[in-house]
Amino acid sequence: MENTEQKFLKELDDKLWKSADKLRSNMDAANYKHVVLGLIFLKYVSDAFEERQEQLTELFQIASDDNIYYLPQEEFGSTNEYQSAIKEELEVLDYYREANVFWVPKAARWNTIKEKAVLPIGSVLWKDEAGNDVKLRSVSWLIDNALEEIEKSNTKLKGILNRISQYQLDNDKLIGLINTFSDTSFTKPVLGGQQLNLHSKDILGHVYEYFLGQFALAEGKQGGQYYTPKSIVTLIVEMLQPYSGRVYDPAMGSGGFFVSSDKFIEEHASEQHYNAAEQKKHISVYGQESNPTTWKLAAMNMAIRGIDFNFGKKNADTFLDDQHPDLRADFVMANPPFNVKDWWSETLADDVRWQYGTPPKGNANFAWVQHMLHHLAPTGSMGILLANGSMSSNTNNEGEIRKRLIEEDLVECMVALPGQLFTNTQIPACIWFLTKDKANGMVRSDKKRDRRGQFLFIDARNLGYMKDRVLRDFTSDDIAKVADTFHAWQQGEGYEDIAGFCKSASFDDIKKHDFVLTPGRYVGAEEQEDDGEPFAEKMARLTAQLSEQFAESKRLEEEIKRNLGGLGYEL
């Protein structure tokens, strides 16, 4: 992305967040995200709708052999009649649906909201279908009415737009937000008078991603229930390469893995010699989420990006109410909550999903692993984020389950992550990559070799940088280094063990380590550069240097005491 576009997005982020953050004094962060994201959604769909209207207006006036929209002016008696005909034609719903643009009823259009929000409470807004006056009750009611009208006209959105009246926000606060968002355009981005090459969905997607990250920070511990750091999601997607097939996330949160899969296809389209829009038709996404508001948030996240999705009939517990019982996915990706204790039900005792051992009742880590394996296609692959304890714990059958997974040759790669990557937990984490076919199957079998009996370990704990005082992040080079290493090992081209970073191990190697999968045990220590100085000489030199420094420290200490004594102080 060019610097001007990055600058535009940065300024947009700062402006919108500064405005939205004013709500923090009035309501909990877990709630005001729904108000803000709801308003952003309304602004986006309205901007996209107006953009389509402008395109249609132009088409109505351009005569050509293949323009099915053309309205010849000579067929109308006057200019006013002609303009009225165009306005009437602009309200034909099919023109918008054919362009994959949400239909926005007049009551839900941004200009209507902005204009009506400042009217005195009780003002007549319009007539309803029965001819009765519709009066302004509050600004939050006006917004909820807009959301309801959009849901009625767009079946994809039915039941997923969160209403805001329940949060009882002051009218003035909402009017302030509306005015701020009114100065933002998702369809005509301009910076310094220069028109930028950014698509509306790109801008909206960026804003959504930024806000979810900020809300995760604001919410603290609970934020991680729906937000996974972008760099980790990107890393897993880059390693699994979901070009086509069914993608499943049983703990989807706001749908970050699906968004990244969509972006992955776009970014890699040219190098794979295919059309991104056509390729997306070969991807279908399935998800599940127990939190009702987060389930709606994920659905809205997909809808605004034009991603077809199946998130089940409702929000539901993945273990107790599987919304996709017959699904066998080509790619499964998830960041389930770590070390969940309160998950067990006696109805799960003989569950068909526990093929490799019954998970402990006090920790759901291996329940997530086996649930994902159950839903994995015979040639599928999966990546799951888990706490580091999953690599070595022998508590309550966990060691036996891990041993079975290794013996069945399901584990393909283990990646140890650095600390401080998450906003909501300091628990060290790792990524498990598993597959049911290490022979040469997978989705693109021609690019992979027979990897049976081999396991890749990557220690990425030294990668990344501190983006602020508390959070660490990966650079694009860090992500590429890990993903490229994985792919080179899979393909048998250009891979080599690197001390301290990666190691291709055998089953016997893992057996010697009692089936512990911690990468540090296998990759060893990073090789130190040899400076040519013999060890004995170096130790003698460093010891002498340390002795000199101790002596100098003692001298300085005595001098400070003398100086303080001269001033009448004793140390």
Coordinates of C-alpha atoms in Angstrom, one line a residue:
M1 CA 0.0 0.0 0.0
E2 CA 1.3 3.5 -0.9
N3 CA 2.3 5.9 1.8
T4 CA -0.6 8.3 1.0
E5 CA -3.1 5.5 1.4
Q6 CA -1.6 4.4 4.7
K7 CA -1.7 8.0 5.9
F8 CA -5.4 8.2 4.9
L9 CA -6.2 5.1 6.8
K10 CA -4.2 6.1 9.8
E11 CA -6.0 9.5 10.0
L12 CA -9.3 7.8 9.5
D13 CA -8.6 5.4 12.3
D14 CA -7.6 8.2 14.7
K15 CA -10.5 10.3 13.8
L16 CA -13.2 7.6 14.2
W17 CA -11.7 6.1 17.3
K18 CA -11.3 9.5 19.0
S19 CA -14.9 10.1 18.4
A20 CA -16.1 6.7 19.4
D21 CA -13.9 6.6 22.5
K22 CA -16.0 9.5 24.0
L23 CA -18.7 6.9 24.7
R24 CA -16.4 5.1 27.2
S25 CA -17.4 7.3 30.0
N26 CA -21.1 6.4 29.5
M27 CA -20.9 2.7 28.9
D28 CA -18.9 -0.5 29.1
A29 CA -16.4 -1.2 26.3
A30 CA -18.1 -4.5 25.7
N31 CA -21.3 -2.6 24.7
Y32 CA -20.2 0.5 22.9
K33 CA -18.5 -1.6 20.3
H34 CA -22.0 -2.5 19.0
V35 CA -23.1 1.1 18.9
V36 CA -20.0 2.2 17.0
L37 CA -19.8 -0.8 14.6
G38 CA -23.5 -0.5 13.9
L39 CA -23.1 3.2 12.9
I40 CA -20.1 2.3 10.7
F41 CA -22.1 -0.4 9.0
L42 CA -25.0 2.0 8.3
K43 CA -22.5 4.6 6.9
Y44 CA -20.9 2.0 4.7
V45 CA -24.0 0.5 3.2
S46 CA -25.4 3.9 2.6
D47 CA -22.2 5.1 0.8
A48 CA -22.2 1.9 -1.3
F49 CA -25.8 2.4 -2.2
E50 CA -25.3 6.1 -3.2
E51 CA -22.3 5.0 -5.3
R52 CA -24.5 2.5 -7.1
Q53 CA -27.1 5.2 -7.6
E54 CA -24.5 7.5 -9.3
Q55 CA -23.4 4.7 -11.6
L56 CA -27.0 4.0 -12.6
T57 CA -27.8 7.7 -13.1
E58 CA -24.9 7.9 -15.5
L59 CA -25.9 4.7 -17.3
F60 CA -29.5 5.9 -17.7
Q61 CA -28.1 8.9 -19.7
I62 CA -25.5 7.0 -21.9
A63 CA -26.8 5.6 -25.1
S64 CA -25.1 2.4 -26.4
D65 CA -26.1 -0.8 -28.0
D66 CA -25.5 -2.9 -24.9
N67 CA -26.7 -0.5 -22.2
I68 CA -29.8 -2.1 -20.9
Y69 CA -30.3 0.7 -18.4
Y70 CA -30.5 3.6 -21.0
L71 CA -33.6 5.9 -20.6
P72 CA -33.9 8.0 -23.8
Q73 CA -34.8 11.6 -22.8
E74 CA -36.9 12.1 -26.0
E75 CA -39.5 9.7 -24.7
F76 CA -40.4 12.2 -22.0
G77 CA -42.4 15.4 -22.4
S78 CA -40.1 17.6 -20.3
T79 CA -36.9 17.6 -18.4
N80 CA -38.8 17.4 -15.1
E81 CA -40.6 14.3 -16.3
Y82 CA -37.3 12.8 -17.4
Q83 CA -35.6 13.5 -14.0
S84 CA -38.7 12.1 -12.2
A85 CA -38.4 8.9 -14.3
I86 CA -34.8 8.5 -13.4
K87 CA -35.5 9.0 -9.7
E88 CA -38.2 6.3 -9.9
E89 CA -35.9 4.0 -11.8
L90 CA -33.2 4.4 -9.1
E91 CA -35.6 2.9 -6.6
V92 CA -35.7 -0.5 -8.4
L93 CA -34.3 -3.0 -6.0
D94 CA -32.9 -5.4 -8.6
Y95 CA -30.4 -2.9 -9.9
Y96 CA -28.6 -3.1 -6.5
R97 CA -28.8 -6.8 -5.8
E98 CA -27.3 -7.6 -9.2
A99 CA -24.3 -5.6 -8.3
N100 CA -24.1 -7.2 -4.8
V101 CA -25.0 -3.9 -3.1
F102 CA -27.3 -3.9 -0.1
W103 CA -30.6 -2.3 -0.7
V104 CA -31.0 0.7 1.7
P105 CA -34.6 1.9 2.2
K106 CA -35.0 5.7 2.4
A107 CA -35.5 5.6 6.1
A108 CA -32.1 4.0 6.6
R109 CA -30.0 6.2 4.3
W110 CA -27.3 8.2 6.0
N111 CA -28.6 11.5 4.8
T112 CA -32.0 10.7 6.3
I113 CA -30.4 9.7 9.6
K114 CA -28.2 12.8 9.7
E115 CA -31.1 15.2 8.8
K116 CA -33.7 13.6 11.2
A117 CA -31.4 13.1 14.2
V118 CA -31.2 16.9 15.0
L119 CA -35.0 17.4 15.0
P120 CA -36.8 17.9 18.3
I121 CA -38.1 14.7 19.9
G122 CA -41.7 14.2 18.8
S123 CA -41.2 15.7 15.3
V124 CA -43.0 14.0 12.5
L125 CA -40.5 12.1 10.3
W126 CA -42.7 10.5 7.6
K127 CA -45.9 8.6 7.0
D128 CA -46.0 4.8 7.6
E129 CA -47.6 2.4 5.1
A130 CA -51.0 3.0 6.8
G131 CA -50.7 6.7 6.4
N132 CA -50.0 7.4 10.1
D133 CA -47.4 9.9 11.3
V134 CA -44.1 8.4 12.4
K135 CA -42.5 10.6 15.1
L136 CA -39.0 10.8 16.4
R137 CA -38.7 9.0 19.7
S138 CA -34.9 9.3 20.2
V139 CA -31.8 9.2 18.1
S140 CA -31.1 5.6 19.1
W141 CA -34.6 4.6 18.0
L142 CA -34.0 6.3 14.7
I143 CA -30.8 4.2 14.2
D144 CA -32.6 1.0 15.3
N145 CA -35.4 1.7 12.8
A146 CA -32.8 2.1 10.1
L147 CA -31.2 -1.2 11.0
E148 CA -34.6 -2.9 11.1
E149 CA -35.5 -1.5 7.6
I150 CA -32.2 -2.8 6.2
E151 CA -32.8 -6.3 7.7
K152 CA -36.3 -6.4 6.2
S153 CA -34.9 -5.7 2.7
N154 CA -31.8 -7.9 2.9
T155 CA -32.4 -11.5 3.9
K156 CA -28.7 -12.1 4.5
L157 CA -28.7 -9.6 7.3
K158 CA -31.9 -10.9 9.1
G159 CA -31.4 -11.2 12.8
I160 CA -27.7 -10.1 12.8
L161 CA -27.8 -6.3 13.2
N162 CA -27.5 -5.4 16.9
R163 CA -30.0 -2.8 18.1
I164 CA -28.6 0.1 20.2
S165 CA -31.6 1.5 22.1
Q166 CA -30.9 -1.0 24.9
Y167 CA -27.7 0.9 25.8
Q168 CA -29.6 4.1 26.6
L169 CA -27.2 6.6 25.1
D170 CA -27.7 10.4 25.2
N171 CA -29.1 11.9 22.0
D172 CA -26.2 14.4 21.9
K173 CA -23.6 11.7 22.1
L174 CA -25.1 9.9 19.1
I175 CA -25.5 13.1 17.1
G176 CA -21.8 13.8 17.7
L177 CA -20.9 10.3 16.3
I178 CA -23.2 10.8 13.3
N179 CA -21.6 14.1 12.5
T180 CA -18.1 12.7 12.7
F181 CA -18.9 9.7 10.6
S182 CA -20.7 12.0 8.1
D183 CA -17.3 13.5 7.2
T184 CA -16.0 10.1 6.2
S185 CA -16.6 8.5 2.8
F186 CA -16.1 4.8 2.2
T187 CA -16.5 5.2 -1.6
K188 CA -14.5 8.4 -2.4
P189 CA -11.4 8.4 -0.3
V190 CA -9.5 11.7 -0.8
L191 CA -6.3 13.0 0.9
G192 CA -4.9 16.4 0.2
G193 CA -7.1 16.7 -2.9
Q194 CA -5.8 13.4 -4.3
Q195 CA -8.3 10.7 -5.1
L196 CA -6.9 7.4 -3.6
N197 CA -7.0 3.9 -5.1
L198 CA -8.8 2.3 -2.2
H199 CA -12.0 0.3 -2.6
S200 CA -14.9 0.8 -0.2
K201 CA -14.7 -2.7 1.2
D202 CA -10.9 -2.3 1.8
I203 CA -11.5 0.8 3.9
L204 CA -14.4 -0.7 5.8
G205 CA -12.5 -3.9 6.4
H206 CA -9.5 -1.9 7.7
V207 CA -11.7 0.2 10.0
Y208 CA -13.5 -2.9 11.3
E209 CA -10.2 -4.7 12.0
Y210 CA -8.7 -1.7 13.7
F211 CA -11.8 -1.2 15.9
L212 CA -11.9 -4.8 16.9
G213 CA -8.3 -4.6 18.0
Q214 CA -9.0 -1.4 19.9
F215 CA -12.0 -2.9 21.6
A216 CA -10.0 -5.9 22.6
L217 CA -7.5 -3.6 24.3
A218 CA -10.3 -1.6 26.0
E219 CA -12.1 -4.7 27.2
G220 CA -8.9 -6.3 28.5
K221 CA -9.4 -9.9 29.4
Q222 CA -12.7 -10.5 27.8
G223 CA -11.6 -8.9 24.5
G224 CA -9.8 -12.1 23.5
Q225 CA -13.1 -13.9 23.3
Y226 CA -13.6 -12.5 19.9
Y227 CA -10.3 -11.0 18.7
T228 CA -7.2 -12.8 17.7
P229 CA -4.2 -10.7 16.8
K230 CA -4.1 -10.1 13.0
S231 CA -0.5 -11.3 12.6
I232 CA -1.2 -14.7 14.2
V233 CA -4.3 -15.2 12.0
T234 CA -2.3 -14.2 9.0
L235 CA 0.5 -16.6 9.9
I236 CA -1.9 -19.6 10.2
V237 CA -3.6 -18.7 6.9
E238 CA -0.3 -18.2 5.1
M239 CA 0.9 -21.6 6.3
L240 CA -2.3 -23.5 5.4
Q241 CA -2.9 -21.7 2.1
P242 CA -6.7 -22.0 1.8
Y243 CA -7.1 -21.5 -1.9
S244 CA -10.3 -23.5 -2.3
G245 CA -12.7 -25.7 -0.4
R246 CA -14.5 -25.6 2.9
V247 CA -13.0 -23.5 5.7
Y248 CA -14.2 -24.0 9.3
D249 CA -13.7 -22.3 12.6
P250 CA -15.5 -23.8 15.6
A251 CA -14.5 -20.8 17.9
M252 CA -14.8 -18.1 15.3
G253 CA -15.2 -14.9 17.4
S254 CA -15.7 -12.1 14.9
G255 CA -14.6 -14.2 11.9
G256 CA -10.9 -13.1 11.6
F257 CA -9.8 -16.4 10.0
F258 CA -12.4 -16.1 7.2
V259 CA -11.5 -12.5 6.5
S260 CA -7.8 -13.4 6.3
S261 CA -8.6 -16.3 4.0
D262 CA -10.4 -13.9 1.7
K263 CA -7.5 -11.5 1.7
F264 CA -5.1 -14.4 1.1
I265 CA -6.8 -15.2 -2.1
E266 CA -6.7 -11.6 -3.3
E267 CA -3.1 -11.1 -2.4
H268 CA -1.9 -14.4 -4.0
A269 CA -4.1 -14.3 -7.1
S270 CA -1.6 -13.0 -9.6
E271 CA 1.2 -15.4 -8.5
Q272 CA -1.1 -18.4 -8.8
H273 CA -2.4 -17.1 -12.2
Y274 CA -6.1 -17.0 -11.4
N275 CA -8.9 -14.4 -11.0
A276 CA -9.4 -13.6 -7.3
A277 CA -13.2 -13.0 -7.7
E278 CA -13.7 -16.3 -9.5
Q279 CA -11.5 -18.2 -7.0
K280 CA -13.5 -16.9 -4.1
K281 CA -16.5 -18.7 -5.5
H282 CA -14.6 -21.9 -4.7
I283 CA -14.3 -21.1 -1.0
S284 CA -17.2 -21.6 1.5
V285 CA -16.9 -20.7 5.2
Y286 CA -18.5 -22.4 8.2
G287 CA -18.3 -21.2 11.7
Q288 CA -19.7 -21.5 15.2
E289 CA -19.8 -19.1 18.2
S290 CA -21.5 -19.4 21.6
N291 CA -21.7 -15.7 22.4
P292 CA -24.8 -14.2 20.9
T293 CA -23.5 -10.7 20.3
T294 CA -20.2 -12.0 18.9
W295 CA -22.1 -14.4 16.6
K296 CA -24.0 -11.4 15.2
L297 CA -20.8 -9.4 14.9
A298 CA -19.2 -12.2 12.9
A299 CA -22.2 -12.5 10.6
M300 CA -22.1 -8.7 10.0
N301 CA -18.4 -8.9 9.4
M302 CA -19.0 -11.4 6.6
A303 CA -22.0 -9.6 5.1
I304 CA -20.2 -6.3 4.7
R305 CA -17.4 -8.0 2.8
G306 CA -19.6 -10.0 0.6
I307 CA -18.4 -13.4 1.9
D308 CA -21.0 -16.1 1.8
F309 CA -21.2 -17.9 5.2
N310 CA -22.9 -20.6 7.2
F311 CA -22.7 -19.9 10.9
G312 CA -25.5 -22.3 11.9
K313 CA -29.0 -21.5 12.8
K314 CA -28.0 -19.7 16.0
N315 CA -25.2 -19.1 18.5
A316 CA -24.4 -22.3 20.3
D317 CA -21.9 -24.2 22.4
T318 CA -19.6 -26.1 20.0
F319 CA -19.3 -29.2 22.2
L320 CA -22.9 -29.4 23.3
D321 CA -24.8 -28.2 20.2
D322 CA -22.6 -28.7 17.1
Q323 CA -24.2 -26.6 14.4
H324 CA -22.4 -28.5 11.5
P325 CA -22.5 -32.2 12.5
D326 CA -22.0 -33.5 9.0
L327 CA -19.3 -31.0 7.9
R328 CA -15.9 -32.3 6.8
A329 CA -13.8 -29.3 6.0
D330 CA -10.7 -28.9 3.9
F331 CA -9.2 -26.3 6.3
V332 CA -10.0 -25.9 10.0
M333 CA -8.5 -22.9 11.8
A334 CA -9.2 -21.7 15.3
N335 CA -8.1 -19.8 18.4
P336 CA -10.3 -21.3 21.1
P337 CA -10.1 -19.9 24.6
F338 CA -7.1 -21.4 26.5
N339 CA -7.4 -24.0 29.2
V340 CA -11.2 -23.8 29.6
K341 CA -12.2 -25.5 32.8
D342 CA -16.0 -25.4 32.8
W343 CA -16.8 -27.1 29.6
W344 CA -17.7 -30.7 30.4
S345 CA -21.1 -32.3 30.4
E346 CA -21.9 -36.0 31.1
T347 CA -23.7 -36.1 27.8
L348 CA -20.2 -35.9 26.2
A349 CA -18.8 -39.0 28.0
D350 CA -19.0 -41.4 25.0
D351 CA -18.9 -38.7 22.3
V352 CA -17.9 -39.9 18.8
R353 CA -15.4 -37.1 18.6
W354 CA -13.0 -38.5 21.2
Q355 CA -11.3 -40.9 18.9
Y356 CA -7.9 -40.5 20.6
G357 CA -9.0 -40.4 24.2
T358 CA -11.5 -38.7 26.4
P359 CA -10.3 -35.2 27.2
P360 CA -9.9 -34.2 30.9
K361 CA -13.0 -32.6 32.4
G362 CA -11.0 -29.7 33.7
N363 CA -9.3 -28.6 30.5
A364 CA -10.9 -28.4 27.0
N365 CA -7.6 -28.1 25.0
F366 CA -7.7 -31.6 23.6
A367 CA -11.4 -31.5 23.2
W368 CA -10.9 -28.6 20.7
V369 CA -8.2 -30.6 18.9
Q370 CA -10.3 -33.7 18.6
H371 CA -13.5 -31.7 17.6
M372 CA -11.5 -30.1 14.8
L373 CA -10.0 -33.4 13.7
H374 CA -13.5 -34.9 13.6
H375 CA -14.6 -32.2 11.2
L376 CA -11.5 -32.5 9.0
A377 CA -11.8 -34.0 5.6
P378 CA -9.6 -37.0 4.8
T379 CA -7.2 -34.8 2.8
G380 CA -7.7 -31.7 5.0
S381 CA -5.3 -29.8 7.3
M382 CA -5.8 -27.7 10.4
G383 CA -4.1 -25.1 12.6
I384 CA -5.1 -24.5 16.2
L385 CA -3.7 -22.0 18.8
L386 CA -3.3 -23.6 22.2
A387 CA -1.5 -22.8 25.5
N388 CA 2.1 -24.1 25.7
G389 CA 1.0 -26.7 28.3
S390 CA -0.7 -28.7 25.6
M391 CA 2.8 -29.6 24.2
S392 CA 4.0 -31.3 27.4
S393 CA 1.2 -31.9 29.9
N394 CA 0.6 -35.4 31.2
T395 CA -2.3 -34.5 33.5
N396 CA -5.6 -36.4 33.3
N397 CA -5.0 -38.3 30.1
E398 CA -3.6 -35.3 28.1
G399 CA -0.2 -37.1 27.6
E400 CA -1.9 -40.2 26.3
I401 CA -4.0 -38.2 23.8
R402 CA -1.0 -36.4 22.6
K403 CA 0.9 -39.7 22.2
R404 CA -2.0 -41.2 20.2
L405 CA -2.0 -38.1 17.9
I406 CA 1.7 -38.6 17.2
E407 CA 1.5 -42.4 16.8
E408 CA -1.4 -41.9 14.3
D409 CA 0.9 -39.5 12.4
L410 CA -1.6 -36.6 12.5
V411 CA 0.8 -34.0 13.8
E412 CA 2.7 -32.2 11.0
C413 CA 4.2 -29.1 12.5
M414 CA 4.6 -27.3 15.9
V415 CA 5.3 -23.6 16.2
A416 CA 6.4 -22.0 19.5
L417 CA 5.3 -18.4 19.7
P418 CA 6.9 -15.4 21.5
G419 CA 5.2 -14.0 24.6
Q420 CA 3.1 -10.8 24.8
L421 CA 1.3 -11.4 21.5
F422 CA -2.2 -11.3 23.0
T423 CA -4.1 -8.4 24.5
N424 CA -6.1 -10.6 26.9
T425 CA -3.6 -13.2 28.3
Q426 CA 0.1 -13.6 29.1
I427 CA -0.1 -17.4 28.8
P428 CA 2.6 -18.6 26.4
A429 CA 1.1 -20.0 23.2
C430 CA 1.9 -22.4 20.4
I431 CA 0.3 -23.4 17.1
W432 CA -0.4 -27.1 16.3
F433 CA -0.7 -28.0 12.6
L434 CA -2.3 -31.4 11.9
T435 CA -3.3 -33.3 8.8
K436 CA -5.0 -36.6 8.1
D437 CA -2.8 -37.3 5.0
K438 CA 0.9 -36.8 5.2
A439 CA 1.5 -39.1 2.2
N440 CA 1.0 -36.6 -0.5
G441 CA -2.7 -35.7 -0.4
M442 CA -3.9 -32.4 1.0
V443 CA -5.7 -30.1 -1.4
R444 CA -2.8 -29.5 -3.8
S445 CA -1.1 -32.9 -3.6
D446 CA 1.3 -32.1 -6.5
K447 CA 3.2 -29.6 -4.4
K448 CA 3.7 -31.8 -1.3
R449 CA 6.0 -34.8 -0.7
D450 CA 5.4 -37.9 1.4
R451 CA 6.0 -36.7 4.9
R452 CA 4.9 -39.8 6.8
G453 CA 6.9 -40.3 10.1
Q454 CA 8.3 -36.8 9.9
F455 CA 7.5 -33.8 12.1
L456 CA 8.6 -30.2 11.8
F457 CA 9.4 -28.0 14.8
I458 CA 9.7 -24.3 14.5
D459 CA 10.8 -22.1 17.4
A460 CA 9.6 -18.6 16.6
R461 CA 10.0 -17.2 20.2
N462 CA 12.8 -14.8 19.1
L463 CA 10.8 -13.3 16.2
G464 CA 8.7 -10.2 16.3
Y465 CA 9.1 -6.7 17.7
M466 CA 7.5 -4.7 20.6
K467 CA 4.9 -2.5 19.0
D468 CA 4.4 -0.8 22.3
R469 CA 5.3 -1.3 26.0
V470 CA 3.1 -4.4 26.4
L471 CA 2.3 -5.9 23.0
R472 CA 4.6 -7.8 20.7
D473 CA 3.8 -8.3 17.0
F474 CA 5.2 -10.1 13.9
T475 CA 6.5 -8.3 10.8
S476 CA 5.6 -9.5 7.4
D477 CA 9.1 -10.8 7.1
D478 CA 8.7 -12.8 10.3
I479 CA 5.5 -14.4 8.9
A480 CA 7.1 -15.2 5.6
K481 CA 10.1 -16.8 7.3
V482 CA 8.0 -19.2 9.3
A483 CA 5.5 -19.9 6.4
D484 CA 8.3 -20.4 3.8
T485 CA 10.1 -22.8 6.1
F486 CA 7.0 -24.9 6.5
H487 CA 6.3 -24.9 2.8
A488 CA 9.9 -25.8 1.9
W489 CA 9.8 -28.7 4.3
Q490 CA 6.4 -29.9 2.9
Q491 CA 7.6 -29.7 -0.7
G492 CA 11.1 -31.0 0.0
E493 CA 12.7 -28.1 -1.8
G494 CA 15.2 -25.8 -0.2
Y495 CA 14.6 -26.8 3.4
E496 CA 17.4 -27.3 5.9
D497 CA 17.5 -27.5 9.7
I498 CA 18.6 -24.3 11.4
A499 CA 19.9 -24.6 14.9
G500 CA 17.7 -22.6 17.3
F501 CA 15.0 -22.1 14.7
C502 CA 13.7 -25.3 12.9
K503 CA 14.2 -29.0 13.0
S504 CA 12.7 -31.9 11.0
A505 CA 12.4 -34.8 13.5
S506 CA 11.5 -38.4 13.2
F507 CA 9.0 -40.5 15.3
D508 CA 11.9 -42.0 17.2
D509 CA 13.2 -38.5 18.1
I510 CA 9.9 -37.6 19.6
K511 CA 9.6 -41.0 21.4
K512 CA 13.0 -40.3 23.1
H513 CA 11.5 -37.1 24.4
D514 CA 8.5 -39.0 25.9
F515 CA 6.2 -37.5 23.2
V516 CA 6.7 -34.0 24.4
L517 CA 6.3 -31.6 21.4
T518 CA 8.0 -28.4 22.7
P519 CA 10.1 -27.1 19.7
G520 CA 12.9 -25.9 22.0
R521 CA 13.8 -29.5 22.8
Y522 CA 14.4 -30.3 19.1
V523 CA 15.8 -27.2 17.4
G524 CA 18.6 -26.8 20.0
A525 CA 20.5 -23.6 20.7
E526 CA 21.2 -21.0 18.0
E527 CA 24.8 -21.3 16.7
Q528 CA 27.0 -18.6 18.0
E529 CA 29.5 -16.9 15.7
D530 CA 33.0 -18.0 16.3
D531 CA 35.3 -15.0 16.9
G532 CA 38.5 -17.1 16.8
E533 CA 39.4 -16.6 20.4
P534 CA 40.0 -19.8 22.4
F535 CA 37.5 -20.4 25.2
A536 CA 40.1 -20.5 28.0
E537 CA 41.7 -17.3 26.8
K538 CA 38.3 -15.6 26.5
M539 CA 37.3 -16.6 30.1
A540 CA 40.6 -15.3 31.5
R541 CA 40.3 -12.0 29.7
L542 CA 36.7 -11.5 30.7
T543 CA 37.4 -12.5 34.4
A544 CA 40.2 -10.0 34.5
Q545 CA 38.0 -7.3 33.0
L546 CA 35.3 -8.0 35.5
S547 CA 37.8 -7.7 38.4
E548 CA 38.9 -4.3 37.1
Q549 CA 35.3 -3.2 36.9
F550 CA 34.7 -4.3 40.5
A551 CA 37.8 -2.4 41.7
E552 CA 36.6 0.7 39.8
S553 CA 33.2 0.4 41.3
K554 CA 34.7 0.2 44.9
R555 CA 36.8 3.3 44.2
L556 CA 33.8 5.3 43.0
E557 CA 31.8 4.2 46.1
E558 CA 34.5 5.4 48.5
E559 CA 34.8 8.7 46.6
I560 CA 31.0 9.3 46.9
K561 CA 31.1 8.6 50.6
R562 CA 33.9 11.1 51.1
N563 CA 32.0 13.8 49.1
L564 CA 28.9 13.2 51.2
G565 CA 30.9 13.3 54.4
G566 CA 32.2 16.7 53.4
L567 CA 28.7 17.9 53.1
G568 CA 27.8 16.7 56.6
Y569 CA 26.1 13.5 55.5
E570 CA 27.0 9.9 56.3
L571 CA 26.2 6.9 54.1

